[in-house]
């Protein structure tokens, strides 16, 4: 097993491969948007650790206080994403990355690590069954089935911000909150914009561009949140089929 991992820094960010979209040979706007987003986060203690290869093998986490999610708590890490894909599955990379995160949290004197989950595993969220093997437990829930998982070292637990449990907004039109943390988001937004313009569907596409906006969101959020007819639908990034299913409601 290749155990050669590298952490992104402000010095190597411009040249290191970002893992998520590995088929792109030319400049990809989503990757560059993520690179820019990360450039402002790394000095806040944000960690992006990846296999030192052109592969989708990485973990991404940050101090909860500066994590762009409506989750609150003291002295925790928030785990955005742990992803091992393709031929690299089954080689122990996920275990190595999770163990690194937990060891880092303990070394920094953190109270624990938390992450977003659901009662039924959803796409675009890290594998909950895998996290449970390390002792993560549900510490908070929303009415529509989202869960906050945490591995506590000292008995304290984080929770969803009260606003995240609203799951409702006044606007009835398709509304999507998003940030540029995931390189797939730029591409998904362009597809949705084109579709809505083509079929004259009113839509509010709202970029979350600050920590304060992220903490005050009216829904659970990892980097994306969809509302329709005033109600929260999903944290899943949308393709056209999924979008059409929502619009038929």
Short mmCIF file of C-alpha atoms in Angstrom, two decimals:
data_model
loop_
_atom_site.label_atom_id
_atom_site.label_comp_id
_atom_site.label_asym_id
_atom_site.label_seq_id
_atom_site.Cartn_x
_atom_site.Cartn_y
_atom_site.Cartn_z
CA UNK A 1 0.00 0.00 0.00
CA UNK A 2 1.24 3.48 -0.90
CA UNK A 3 1.33 5.34 2.39
CA UNK A 4 2.73 8.50 0.88
CA UNK A 5 0.21 11.19 1.85
CA UNK A 6 0.57 14.93 1.52
CA UNK A 7 -1.24 17.82 3.22
CA UNK A 8 -2.10 20.89 1.19
CA UNK A 9 -0.41 24.10 2.31
CA UNK A 10 -0.39 27.66 1.04
CA UNK A 11 2.98 26.81 -0.53
CA UNK A 12 1.92 23.71 -2.51
CA UNK A 13 -1.76 24.51 -3.14
CA UNK A 14 -1.17 25.93 -6.61
CA UNK A 15 0.62 22.82 -7.89
CA UNK A 16 -0.92 19.86 -6.06
CA UNK A 17 -3.66 17.77 -7.68
CA UNK A 18 -6.96 18.19 -5.81
CA UNK A 19 -8.23 14.61 -6.18
CA UNK A 20 -11.96 15.06 -6.70
CA UNK A 21 -12.02 15.49 -10.48
CA UNK A 22 -9.17 13.44 -11.88
CA UNK A 23 -10.14 13.16 -15.55
CA UNK A 24 -9.70 16.82 -16.32
CA UNK A 25 -6.53 17.49 -18.33
CA UNK A 26 -7.13 21.20 -18.89
CA UNK A 27 -8.02 23.95 -16.45
CA UNK A 28 -11.32 23.12 -14.76
CA UNK A 29 -13.27 26.05 -13.33
CA UNK A 30 -14.64 23.98 -10.45
CA UNK A 31 -11.15 22.90 -9.40
CA UNK A 32 -9.83 26.44 -9.62
CA UNK A 33 -12.80 27.69 -7.59
CA UNK A 34 -12.04 25.12 -4.90
CA UNK A 35 -8.37 26.04 -4.97
CA UNK A 36 -9.32 29.66 -4.35
CA UNK A 37 -11.73 28.67 -1.57
CA UNK A 38 -9.02 26.57 0.09
CA UNK A 39 -6.45 29.37 -0.19
CA UNK A 40 -8.53 31.37 2.28
CA UNK A 41 -9.19 28.40 4.58
CA UNK A 42 -5.77 26.83 5.12
CA UNK A 43 -4.64 29.55 7.52
CA UNK A 44 -7.76 28.84 9.62
CA UNK A 45 -6.56 25.32 10.41
CA UNK A 46 -8.45 23.65 7.53
CA UNK A 47 -6.84 20.30 6.60
CA UNK A 48 -6.90 18.68 3.17
CA UNK A 49 -4.83 15.48 3.23
CA UNK A 50 -4.55 13.29 0.16
CA UNK A 51 -2.70 10.38 -1.36
CA UNK A 52 0.38 11.64 -3.17
CA UNK A 53 -0.91 10.32 -6.50
CA UNK A 54 -3.45 11.16 -9.18
CA UNK A 55 -6.27 9.46 -7.33
CA UNK A 56 -9.48 10.23 -5.45
CA UNK A 57 -8.19 9.49 -1.96
CA UNK A 58 -8.48 12.31 0.57
CA UNK A 59 -9.91 13.66 3.80
CA UNK A 60 -10.98 17.22 4.46
CA UNK A 61 -11.77 18.68 7.88
CA UNK A 62 -11.58 21.93 9.82
CA UNK A 63 -12.04 23.41 13.29
CA UNK A 64 -15.81 23.54 13.84
CA UNK A 65 -15.60 27.21 14.78
CA UNK A 66 -14.42 28.06 11.24
CA UNK A 67 -16.19 25.26 9.35
CA UNK A 68 -18.74 26.55 6.85
CA UNK A 69 -21.65 24.55 8.27
CA UNK A 70 -24.55 25.45 10.61
CA UNK A 71 -23.20 23.25 13.38
CA UNK A 72 -22.10 24.66 16.72
CA UNK A 73 -19.91 23.32 19.49
CA UNK A 74 -16.69 23.97 21.33
CA UNK A 75 -13.29 22.68 20.34
CA UNK A 76 -14.37 20.12 17.72
CA UNK A 77 -13.18 19.24 14.26
CA UNK A 78 -15.81 19.05 11.53
CA UNK A 79 -15.19 16.35 8.91
CA UNK A 80 -16.46 17.60 5.54
CA UNK A 81 -15.41 14.74 3.34
CA UNK A 82 -13.59 11.40 3.45
CA UNK A 83 -13.47 9.80 0.03
CA UNK A 84 -11.70 6.81 -1.46
CA UNK A 85 -12.85 5.91 -4.97
CA UNK A 86 -12.19 3.51 -7.81
CA UNK A 87 -9.33 1.04 -7.77
CA UNK A 88 -7.97 2.52 -4.53
CA UNK A 89 -10.85 1.13 -2.47
CA UNK A 90 -10.07 -1.73 -0.13
CA UNK A 91 -6.42 -0.79 0.39
CA UNK A 92 -6.80 0.68 3.86
CA UNK A 93 -6.48 4.31 2.75
CA UNK A 94 -9.76 5.36 4.35
CA UNK A 95 -8.69 3.87 7.67
CA UNK A 96 -5.32 5.64 7.47
CA UNK A 97 -6.95 8.99 6.73
CA UNK A 98 -9.54 8.68 9.49
CA UNK A 99 -6.89 7.62 12.00
CA UNK A 100 -4.80 10.64 10.99
CA UNK A 101 -7.75 12.97 11.59
CA UNK A 102 -8.53 11.46 15.00
CA UNK A 103 -4.87 11.52 16.06
CA UNK A 104 -4.59 15.14 14.89
CA UNK A 105 -7.68 16.05 16.92
CA UNK A 106 -6.26 14.42 20.05
CA UNK A 107 -2.85 16.00 19.55
CA UNK A 108 -4.46 19.44 19.22
CA UNK A 109 -6.47 18.84 22.40
CA UNK A 110 -9.80 18.80 20.59
CA UNK A 111 -12.96 17.53 22.27
CA UNK A 112 -13.80 15.32 19.30
CA UNK A 113 -14.72 15.11 15.63
CA UNK A 114 -18.17 15.46 14.06
CA UNK A 115 -19.73 15.04 10.61
CA UNK A 116 -23.07 15.26 8.80
CA UNK A 117 -25.07 12.10 8.18
CA UNK A 118 -28.60 10.84 7.57
CA UNK A 119 -30.81 7.99 8.73
CA UNK A 120 -30.40 6.55 5.24
CA UNK A 121 -26.98 7.08 3.63
CA UNK A 122 -27.05 9.76 0.92
CA UNK A 123 -24.73 10.52 -1.96
CA UNK A 124 -22.26 13.36 -1.39
CA UNK A 125 -21.92 12.51 2.32
CA UNK A 126 -19.11 10.47 3.85
CA UNK A 127 -19.78 6.82 4.66
CA UNK A 128 -21.58 6.70 8.00
CA UNK A 129 -21.17 2.96 8.50
CA UNK A 130 -17.42 3.44 8.17
CA UNK A 131 -17.46 6.29 10.72
CA UNK A 132 -19.46 4.18 13.17
CA UNK A 133 -16.65 1.61 13.20
CA UNK A 134 -14.48 4.28 14.81
CA UNK A 135 -17.09 5.04 17.46
CA UNK A 136 -19.01 7.93 15.90
CA UNK A 137 -22.54 8.19 17.31
CA UNK A 138 -25.64 10.25 16.53
CA UNK A 139 -25.72 13.32 18.82
CA UNK A 140 -28.37 15.47 17.13
CA UNK A 141 -31.12 15.04 14.53
CA UNK A 142 -33.50 17.05 12.36
CA UNK A 143 -37.17 16.31 11.72
CA UNK A 144 -36.45 15.21 8.15
CA UNK A 145 -33.86 12.55 8.87
CA UNK A 146 -30.49 14.30 8.92
CA UNK A 147 -28.14 13.43 11.75
CA UNK A 148 -25.05 14.88 13.33
CA UNK A 149 -22.46 12.21 14.10
CA UNK A 150 -19.74 12.79 16.66
CA UNK A 151 -16.86 10.97 18.27
CA UNK A 152 -16.41 12.68 21.61
CA UNK A 153 -13.19 12.44 23.61
CA UNK A 154 -14.47 14.25 26.70
CA UNK A 155 -18.23 13.71 26.85
CA UNK A 156 -19.16 17.05 25.28
CA UNK A 157 -21.16 17.07 22.05
CA UNK A 158 -21.79 19.55 19.24
CA UNK A 159 -25.26 20.21 17.79
CA UNK A 160 -27.01 21.66 14.78
CA UNK A 161 -27.50 25.41 15.05
CA UNK A 162 -31.20 26.15 15.80
CA UNK A 163 -31.56 27.86 12.41
CA UNK A 164 -30.40 24.68 10.65
CA UNK A 165 -33.48 22.88 11.96
CA UNK A 166 -35.93 25.33 10.40
CA UNK A 167 -35.81 23.55 7.04
CA UNK A 168 -38.20 26.22 5.67
CA UNK A 169 -37.90 29.55 3.86
CA UNK A 170 -40.51 32.10 2.72
CA UNK A 171 -39.68 31.87 -0.99
CA UNK A 172 -41.59 29.18 -2.88
CA UNK A 173 -39.28 29.08 -5.91
CA UNK A 174 -36.40 26.70 -6.41
CA UNK A 175 -33.67 27.96 -4.07
CA UNK A 176 -30.17 26.54 -3.84
CA UNK A 177 -27.57 27.58 -1.30
CA UNK A 178 -24.03 26.60 -2.29
CA UNK A 179 -20.39 27.38 -1.68
CA UNK A 180 -17.33 26.59 -3.78
CA UNK A 181 -15.77 24.00 -1.51
CA UNK A 182 -16.59 21.05 -3.77
CA UNK A 183 -15.19 21.20 -7.33
CA UNK A 184 -18.34 19.55 -8.73
CA UNK A 185 -20.48 22.50 -7.63
CA UNK A 186 -19.45 24.92 -10.38
CA UNK A 187 -20.42 22.42 -13.07
CA UNK A 188 -23.72 21.51 -11.37
CA UNK A 189 -24.66 25.18 -11.02
CA UNK A 190 -24.07 25.82 -14.72
CA UNK A 191 -26.30 22.87 -15.67
CA UNK A 192 -29.09 24.04 -13.35
CA UNK A 193 -28.86 27.65 -14.59
CA UNK A 194 -29.16 26.52 -18.20
CA UNK A 195 -32.09 24.22 -17.46
CA UNK A 196 -33.99 26.87 -15.50
CA UNK A 197 -33.41 29.46 -18.23
CA UNK A 198 -34.49 27.03 -20.95
CA UNK A 199 -37.76 26.15 -19.21
CA UNK A 200 -38.38 29.56 -17.61
CA UNK A 201 -38.21 28.15 -14.08
CA UNK A 202 -37.73 30.89 -11.46
CA UNK A 203 -34.76 30.08 -9.29
CA UNK A 204 -32.64 31.71 -6.60
CA UNK A 205 -29.07 30.44 -6.64
CA UNK A 206 -27.43 31.84 -3.54
CA UNK A 207 -23.69 31.58 -3.03
CA UNK A 208 -22.64 31.16 0.58
CA UNK A 209 -19.48 33.27 0.57
CA UNK A 210 -18.75 33.81 4.25
CA UNK A 211 -18.54 31.86 7.49
CA UNK A 212 -21.35 33.93 8.99
CA UNK A 213 -23.73 33.11 6.10
CA UNK A 214 -22.89 29.41 6.44
CA UNK A 215 -23.54 29.35 10.19
CA UNK A 216 -26.89 31.13 9.73
CA UNK A 217 -28.31 28.88 6.98
CA UNK A 218 -31.90 27.62 7.46
CA UNK A 219 -30.96 24.01 6.69
CA UNK A 220 -28.28 21.39 7.22
CA UNK A 221 -25.41 21.99 4.82
CA UNK A 222 -22.12 20.44 3.83
CA UNK A 223 -21.60 22.68 0.80
CA UNK A 224 -25.06 22.57 -0.84
CA UNK A 225 -28.73 22.85 0.16
CA UNK A 226 -31.91 22.78 -1.97
CA UNK A 227 -35.37 24.22 -1.20
CA UNK A 228 -38.56 24.03 -3.25
CA UNK A 229 -42.02 25.43 -2.42
CA UNK A 230 -40.51 26.74 0.78
CA UNK A 231 -39.33 23.38 2.09
CA UNK A 232 -35.87 21.89 2.33
CA UNK A 233 -35.24 19.01 -0.06
CA UNK A 234 -31.65 17.73 0.04
CA UNK A 235 -27.92 18.27 0.52
CA UNK A 236 -27.31 16.17 -2.59
CA UNK A 237 -25.86 17.93 -5.60
CA UNK A 238 -28.49 17.78 -8.34
CA UNK A 239 -28.42 16.28 -11.78
CA UNK A 240 -31.28 17.06 -14.18
CA UNK A 241 -33.19 13.86 -13.36
CA UNK A 242 -33.14 14.66 -9.63
CA UNK A 243 -34.05 18.30 -10.30
CA UNK A 244 -37.05 17.30 -12.44
CA UNK A 245 -38.22 14.95 -9.69
CA UNK A 246 -38.19 17.82 -7.18
CA UNK A 247 -39.96 20.23 -9.56
CA UNK A 248 -42.82 17.77 -10.08
CA UNK A 249 -43.79 18.00 -6.41
#
